[in-house]
Coordinates of C-alpha atoms and ligand atoms in Angstrom, one line a residue:
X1 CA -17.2 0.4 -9.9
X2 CA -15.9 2.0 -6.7
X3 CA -12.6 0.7 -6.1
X4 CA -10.5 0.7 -2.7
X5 CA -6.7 1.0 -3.2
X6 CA -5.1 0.0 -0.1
X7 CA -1.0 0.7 -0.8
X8 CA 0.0 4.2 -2.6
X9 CA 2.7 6.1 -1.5
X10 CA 0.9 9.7 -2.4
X11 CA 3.1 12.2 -0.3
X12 CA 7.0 10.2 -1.2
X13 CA 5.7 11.2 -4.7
X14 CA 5.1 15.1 -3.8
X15 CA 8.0 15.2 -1.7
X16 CA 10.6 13.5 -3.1
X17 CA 9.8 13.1 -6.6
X18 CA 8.6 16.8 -6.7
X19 CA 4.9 16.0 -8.2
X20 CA 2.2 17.8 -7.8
X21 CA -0.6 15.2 -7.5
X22 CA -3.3 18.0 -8.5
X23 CA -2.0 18.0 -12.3
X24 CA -3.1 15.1 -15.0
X25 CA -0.9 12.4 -15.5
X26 CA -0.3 14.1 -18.7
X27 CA 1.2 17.6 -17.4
X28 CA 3.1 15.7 -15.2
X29 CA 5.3 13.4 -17.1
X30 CA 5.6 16.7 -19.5
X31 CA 7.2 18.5 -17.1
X32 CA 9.6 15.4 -16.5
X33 CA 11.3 15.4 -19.8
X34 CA 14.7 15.2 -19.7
X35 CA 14.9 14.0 -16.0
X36 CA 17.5 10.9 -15.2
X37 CA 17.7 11.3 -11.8
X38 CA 14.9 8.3 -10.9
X39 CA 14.0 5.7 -13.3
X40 CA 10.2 6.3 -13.5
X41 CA 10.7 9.9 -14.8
X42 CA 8.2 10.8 -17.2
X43 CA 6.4 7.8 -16.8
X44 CA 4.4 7.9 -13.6
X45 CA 0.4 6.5 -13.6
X46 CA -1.0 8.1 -10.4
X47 CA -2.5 11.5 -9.6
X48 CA -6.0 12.8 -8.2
X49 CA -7.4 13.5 -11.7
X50 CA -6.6 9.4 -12.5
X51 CA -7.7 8.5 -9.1
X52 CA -10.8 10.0 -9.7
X53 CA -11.2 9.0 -13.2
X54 CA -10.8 5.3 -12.5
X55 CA -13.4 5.9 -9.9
X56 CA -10.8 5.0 -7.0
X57 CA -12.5 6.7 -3.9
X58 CA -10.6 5.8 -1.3
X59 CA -6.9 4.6 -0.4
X60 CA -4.4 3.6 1.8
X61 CA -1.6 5.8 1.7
X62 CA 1.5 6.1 3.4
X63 CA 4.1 7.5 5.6
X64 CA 7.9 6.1 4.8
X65 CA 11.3 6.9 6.1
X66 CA 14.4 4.3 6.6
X67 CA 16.6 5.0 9.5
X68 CA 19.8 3.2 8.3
X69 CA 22.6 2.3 10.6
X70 CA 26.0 2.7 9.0
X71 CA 27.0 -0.5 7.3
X72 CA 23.7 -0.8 6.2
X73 CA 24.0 0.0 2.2
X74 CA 20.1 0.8 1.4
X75 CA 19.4 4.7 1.0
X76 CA 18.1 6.2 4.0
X77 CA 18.5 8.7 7.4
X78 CA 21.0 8.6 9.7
X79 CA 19.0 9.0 12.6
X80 CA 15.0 7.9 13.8
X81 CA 14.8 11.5 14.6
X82 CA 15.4 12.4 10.6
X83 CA 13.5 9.8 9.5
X84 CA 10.5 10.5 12.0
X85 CA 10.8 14.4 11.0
X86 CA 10.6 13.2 7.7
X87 CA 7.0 11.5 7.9
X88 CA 6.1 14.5 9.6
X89 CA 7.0 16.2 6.5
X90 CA 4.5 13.8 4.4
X91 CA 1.6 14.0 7.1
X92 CA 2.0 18.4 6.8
X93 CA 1.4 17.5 2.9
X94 CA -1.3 15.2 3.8
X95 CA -2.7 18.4 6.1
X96 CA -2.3 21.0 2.7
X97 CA -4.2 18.5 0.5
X98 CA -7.2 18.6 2.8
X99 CA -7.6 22.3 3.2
X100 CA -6.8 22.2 -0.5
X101 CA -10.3 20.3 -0.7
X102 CA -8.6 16.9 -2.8
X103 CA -8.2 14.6 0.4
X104 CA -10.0 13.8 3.6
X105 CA -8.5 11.6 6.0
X106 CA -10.6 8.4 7.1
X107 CA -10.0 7.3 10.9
X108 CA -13.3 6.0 12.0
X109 CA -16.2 4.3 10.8
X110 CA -18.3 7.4 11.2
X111 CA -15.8 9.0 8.5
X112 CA -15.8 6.1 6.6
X113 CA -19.5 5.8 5.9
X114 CA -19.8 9.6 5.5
X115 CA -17.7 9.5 3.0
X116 CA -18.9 6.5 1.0
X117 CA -22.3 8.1 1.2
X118 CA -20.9 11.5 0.0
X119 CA -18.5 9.8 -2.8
X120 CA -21.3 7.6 -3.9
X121 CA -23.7 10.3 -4.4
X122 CA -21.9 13.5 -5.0
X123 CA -21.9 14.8 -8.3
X124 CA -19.0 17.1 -8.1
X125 CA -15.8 16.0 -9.9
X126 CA -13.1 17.3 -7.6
X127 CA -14.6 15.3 -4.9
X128 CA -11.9 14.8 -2.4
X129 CA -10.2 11.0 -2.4
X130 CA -10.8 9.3 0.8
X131 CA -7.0 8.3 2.7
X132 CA -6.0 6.3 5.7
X133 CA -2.9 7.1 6.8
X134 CA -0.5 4.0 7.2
X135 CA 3.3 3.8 7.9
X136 CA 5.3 1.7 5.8
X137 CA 8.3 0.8 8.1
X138 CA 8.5 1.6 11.2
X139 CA 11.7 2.8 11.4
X140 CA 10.5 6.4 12.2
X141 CA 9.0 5.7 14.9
X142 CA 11.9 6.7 17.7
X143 CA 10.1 6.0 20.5
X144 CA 6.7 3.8 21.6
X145 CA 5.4 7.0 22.9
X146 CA 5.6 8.0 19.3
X147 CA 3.0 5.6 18.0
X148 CA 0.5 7.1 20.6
X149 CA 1.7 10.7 18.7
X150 CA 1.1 9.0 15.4
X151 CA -2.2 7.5 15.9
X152 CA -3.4 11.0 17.6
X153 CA -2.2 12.3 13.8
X154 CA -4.6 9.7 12.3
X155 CA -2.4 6.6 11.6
X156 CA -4.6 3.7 11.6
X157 CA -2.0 0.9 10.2
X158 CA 1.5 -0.1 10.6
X159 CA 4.1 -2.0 8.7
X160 CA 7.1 -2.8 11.3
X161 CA 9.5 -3.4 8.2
X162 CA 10.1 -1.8 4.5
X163 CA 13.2 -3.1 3.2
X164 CA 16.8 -4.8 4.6
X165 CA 17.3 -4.8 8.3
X166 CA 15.2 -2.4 10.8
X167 CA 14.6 -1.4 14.1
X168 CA 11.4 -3.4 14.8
X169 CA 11.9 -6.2 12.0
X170 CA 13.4 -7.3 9.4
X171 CA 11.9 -6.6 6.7
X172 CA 12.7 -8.1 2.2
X173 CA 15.7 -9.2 1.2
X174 CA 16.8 -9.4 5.0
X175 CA 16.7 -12.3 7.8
X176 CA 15.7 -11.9 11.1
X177 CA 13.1 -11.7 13.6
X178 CA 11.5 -8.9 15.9
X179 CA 14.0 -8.9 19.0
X180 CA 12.3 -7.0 22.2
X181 CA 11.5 -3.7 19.9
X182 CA 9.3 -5.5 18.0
X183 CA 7.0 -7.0 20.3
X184 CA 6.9 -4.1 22.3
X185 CA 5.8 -2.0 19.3
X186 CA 3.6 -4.8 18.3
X187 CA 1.8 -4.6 21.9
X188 CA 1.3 -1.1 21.1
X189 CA -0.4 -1.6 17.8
X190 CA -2.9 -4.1 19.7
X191 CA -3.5 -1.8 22.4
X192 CA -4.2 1.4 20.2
X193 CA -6.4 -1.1 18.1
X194 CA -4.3 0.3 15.0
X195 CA -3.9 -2.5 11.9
X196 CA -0.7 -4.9 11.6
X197 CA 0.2 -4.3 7.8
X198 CA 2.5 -7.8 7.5
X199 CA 3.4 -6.9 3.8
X200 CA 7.4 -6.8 3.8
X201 CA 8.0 -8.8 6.9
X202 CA 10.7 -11.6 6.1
X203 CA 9.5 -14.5 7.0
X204 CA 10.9 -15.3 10.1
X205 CA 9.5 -11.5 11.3
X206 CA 6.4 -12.6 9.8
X207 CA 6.0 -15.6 12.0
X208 CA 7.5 -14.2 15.0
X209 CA 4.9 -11.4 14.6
X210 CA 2.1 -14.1 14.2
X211 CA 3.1 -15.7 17.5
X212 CA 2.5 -12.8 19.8
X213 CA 0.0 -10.2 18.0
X214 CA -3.6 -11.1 18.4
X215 CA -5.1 -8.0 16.7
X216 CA -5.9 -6.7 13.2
X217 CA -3.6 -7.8 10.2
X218 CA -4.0 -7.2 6.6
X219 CA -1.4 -7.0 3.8
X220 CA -1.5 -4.0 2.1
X221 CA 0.6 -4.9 -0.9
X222 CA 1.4 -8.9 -1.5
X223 CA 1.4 -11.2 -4.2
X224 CA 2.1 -15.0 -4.4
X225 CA 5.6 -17.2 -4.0
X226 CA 3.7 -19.7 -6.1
X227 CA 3.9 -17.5 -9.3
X228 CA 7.1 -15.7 -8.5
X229 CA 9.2 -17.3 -6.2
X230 CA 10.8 -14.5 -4.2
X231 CA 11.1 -13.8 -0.3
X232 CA 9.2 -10.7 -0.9
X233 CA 5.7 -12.5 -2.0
X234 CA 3.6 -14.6 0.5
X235 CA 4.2 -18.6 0.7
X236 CA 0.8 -20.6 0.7
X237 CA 1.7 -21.0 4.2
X238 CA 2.0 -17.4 4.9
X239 CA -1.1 -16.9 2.5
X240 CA -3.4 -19.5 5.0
X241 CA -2.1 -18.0 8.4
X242 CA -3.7 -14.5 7.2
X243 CA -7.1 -16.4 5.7
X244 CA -7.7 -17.9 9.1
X245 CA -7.2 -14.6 10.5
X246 CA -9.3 -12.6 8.0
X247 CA -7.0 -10.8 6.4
X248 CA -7.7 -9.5 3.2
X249 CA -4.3 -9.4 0.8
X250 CA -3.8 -6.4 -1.8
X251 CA -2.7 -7.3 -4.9
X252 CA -0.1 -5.6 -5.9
X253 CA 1.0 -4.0 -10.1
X254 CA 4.9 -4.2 -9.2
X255 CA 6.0 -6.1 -12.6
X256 CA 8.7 -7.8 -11.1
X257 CA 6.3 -9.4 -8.5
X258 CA 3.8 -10.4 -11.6
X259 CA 6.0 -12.2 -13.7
X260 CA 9.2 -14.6 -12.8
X261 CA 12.8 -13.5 -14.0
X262 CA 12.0 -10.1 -14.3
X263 CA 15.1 -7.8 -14.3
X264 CA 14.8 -4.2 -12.8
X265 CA 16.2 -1.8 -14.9
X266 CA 16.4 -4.1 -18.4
X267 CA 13.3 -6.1 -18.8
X268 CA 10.0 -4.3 -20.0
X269 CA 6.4 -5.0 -19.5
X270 CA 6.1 -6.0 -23.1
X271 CA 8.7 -8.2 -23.7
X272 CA 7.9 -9.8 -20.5
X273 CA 4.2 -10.1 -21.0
X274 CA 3.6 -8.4 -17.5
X275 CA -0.2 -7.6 -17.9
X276 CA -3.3 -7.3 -15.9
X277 CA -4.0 -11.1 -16.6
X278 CA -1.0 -11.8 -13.9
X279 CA -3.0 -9.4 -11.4
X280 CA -6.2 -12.0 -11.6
X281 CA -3.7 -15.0 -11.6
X282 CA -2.4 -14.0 -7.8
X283 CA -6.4 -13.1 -7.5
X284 CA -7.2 -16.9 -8.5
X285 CA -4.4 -18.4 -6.2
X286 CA -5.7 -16.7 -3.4
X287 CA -9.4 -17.1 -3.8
X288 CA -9.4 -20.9 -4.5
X289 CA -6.6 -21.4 -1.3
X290 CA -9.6 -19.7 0.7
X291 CA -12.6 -21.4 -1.3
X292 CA -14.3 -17.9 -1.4
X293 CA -13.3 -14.4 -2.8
X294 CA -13.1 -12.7 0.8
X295 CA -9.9 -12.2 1.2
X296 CA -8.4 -10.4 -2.1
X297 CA -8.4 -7.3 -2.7
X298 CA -6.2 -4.2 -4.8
X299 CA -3.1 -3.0 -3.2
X300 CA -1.0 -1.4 -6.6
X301 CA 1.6 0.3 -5.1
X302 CA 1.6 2.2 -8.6
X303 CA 3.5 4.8 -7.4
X304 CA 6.1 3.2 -5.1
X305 CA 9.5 4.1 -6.9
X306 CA 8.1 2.5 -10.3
X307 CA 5.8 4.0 -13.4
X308 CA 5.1 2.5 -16.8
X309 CA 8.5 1.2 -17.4
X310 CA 7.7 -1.4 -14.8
X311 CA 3.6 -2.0 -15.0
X312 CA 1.7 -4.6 -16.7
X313 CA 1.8 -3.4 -20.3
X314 CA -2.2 -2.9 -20.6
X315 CA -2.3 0.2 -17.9
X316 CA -1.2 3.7 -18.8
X317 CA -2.7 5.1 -15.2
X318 CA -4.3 4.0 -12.6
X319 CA -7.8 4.6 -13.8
X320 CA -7.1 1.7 -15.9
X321 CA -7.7 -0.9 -12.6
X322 CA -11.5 0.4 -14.1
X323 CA -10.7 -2.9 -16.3
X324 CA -10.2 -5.6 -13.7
X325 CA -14.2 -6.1 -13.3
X326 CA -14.5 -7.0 -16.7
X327 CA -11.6 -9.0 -16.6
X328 CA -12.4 -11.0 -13.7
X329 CA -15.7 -11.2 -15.1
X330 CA -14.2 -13.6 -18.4
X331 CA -12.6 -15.9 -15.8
X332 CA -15.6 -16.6 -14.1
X333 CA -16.3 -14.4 -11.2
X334 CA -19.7 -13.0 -10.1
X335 CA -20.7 -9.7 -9.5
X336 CA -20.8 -10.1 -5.9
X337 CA -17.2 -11.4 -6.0
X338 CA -15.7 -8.6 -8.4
X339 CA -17.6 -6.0 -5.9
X340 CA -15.5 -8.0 -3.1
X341 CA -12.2 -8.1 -4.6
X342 CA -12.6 -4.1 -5.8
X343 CA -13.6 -2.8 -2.6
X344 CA -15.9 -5.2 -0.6
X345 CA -13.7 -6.5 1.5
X346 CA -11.5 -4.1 2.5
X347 CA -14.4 -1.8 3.4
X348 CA -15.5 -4.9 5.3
X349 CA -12.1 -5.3 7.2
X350 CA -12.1 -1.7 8.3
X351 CA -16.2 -1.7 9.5
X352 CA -15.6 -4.7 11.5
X353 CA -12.2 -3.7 12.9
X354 CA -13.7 0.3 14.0
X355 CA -16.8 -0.6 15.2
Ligands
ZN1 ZN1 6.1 -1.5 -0.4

């Protein structure tokens, strides 16, 4: 089954993590033996040759660079100007993929349905992986006139906050809401018909954000409060407000937002019993909340900081997401609603939004 992975943080991996997407997962974490210096060493689950394998055509993939201020603790770049030159970093390896012939960048519905057509029929197996280019935290962003740059790049979504305190919002872990930058940037994003990512958002962004943005809003990455109670998952309220503005909600493999009491760094996907099973649990929330399957769909975030040491225990690589049908299958869903959840929706979102 096709599948549509809306949160992947392709070009952090190539650039900061020094992968080169085009090997197999296999070459890679061989040539990362030995290495201490991030915790997923050895142990990533995404690359083309995976992507392609578990039949995931097409992604959302990402921009990201903090600007921190100086008593702000998180890692990050002195300066908007770093941070922003940064991105522009990850967009030039976004650039060297295409003419390398493995991506193709999706901003329009014209794109979108060639592409579909041309993955769905093509026979080849390096067919290039389908990307929209989103930013995840807007901290990069050092001017408004810079989001008109951005979107002339081919960004098509934006998340205003990542992590702690930022220029725009505030984002997990942090309090506060969007001040004058924030609206003003939000204005922007309505005006360049670009998509409001709210994934990240603390919740008094997310609801200041609500109040005065009218326009497209998914969440690329989100699971429930209900099953782990944590400021960076969605309340039920949270979860309604983007139902009754058709929003579709990625579901996200992070094993600390899957299971409750997970401890990064100690506890393991085995002893916790982090599996996919907790991926159609936030599913089921969701779906019976909206009394339909239209809003779900699969946001991993597989390669976000994070490998195997912190997955459900049942997925070496991301071709493994080719066992959610089957799995959604033995708690009761229909075809139509698997096709939904696996790409239906999102591709849904994105034809309505770009006609
Ligand atoms: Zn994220």
């Amino acid at each position: 089954m096709f599948i549509f992975d809306a949160h992947l943080d392709l070009s952090m991996n190539a650039l900061e993590w020094n992968r080169d997407l085009r090997w197999p997962i296999s070459e890679i974490r061989e040539s990362e033996v030995g290495m201490t210096d991030k915790p997923d060493r050895g142990k990533n689950t995404v690359s083309f040759d995976a992507m392609r394998k578990g039949n995931i055509g097409l992604c959302v993939a990402t921009q990201i660079a903090r600007y921190v201020h100086q008593d702000n603790p998180l890692p990050g770049w002195n300066s908007p100007h770093q941070a922003w030159a940064q991105t522009q970093g990850q967009l030039a390896w976004y650039r060297a993929m295409e003419e390398a012939g493995e991506l193709v960048q999706i901003t329009n519905l014209e794109q979108l349905n060639a592409h579909l057509e041309q993955w769905n029929t093509s026979t080849d197996e390096h067919k290039p992986i389908g990307y929209i280019l989103s930013l995840e935290g807007a901290d990069s962003i050092i001017s408004i006139e810079h989001l008109q740059r951005s979107y002339e790049q081919g960004l098509r979504a934006i998340g205003p906050a990542h992590y702690g305190p930022g220029t725009y919002a505030y984002g997990t872990d942090s309090v506060g809401g969007i001040g004058t930058k924030g609206k003003e940037l939000l204005k922007e994003v309505a005006r360049l018909n670009m998509i409001l990512d709210a994934t990240h958002l603390c919740d008094q962004s997310f609801w200041e954000a609500m109040d005065v943005y009218q326009g497209a809003v998914w969440a690329s990455h989100n699971n429930c409060r209900k099953l782990v109670d944590h400021n960076r998952q969605f309340s039920d309220e949270q979860l309604q407000e983007l139902i009754n503005r058709n929003a579709v909600i990625g579901m996200v493999l992070d094993a600390w937002m899957m299971v409750p009491n997970w401890i990064r760094g100690q506890s393991t996907p085995q002893e916790m019993g982090a599996s996919l099973q907790q991926m159609a649990d936030n599913i089921d929330h969701i779906c019976q909340m909206a009394g339909n399957t239209l809003h779900v769909g699969i946001g991993t975030d597989l390669d976000g900081g994070f490998g195997k040491e912190q997955s459900p225990a049942d997925l070496d690589t991301i071709a493994d997401l080719k066992q959610v049908p089957e799995l959604l299958t033995g708690r009761g869903y229909t075809q139509t609603d698997i096709e939904n959840i696996m790409h239906g929706n999102f591709l849904r979102f994105l034809k309505t939004h770009w006609k």
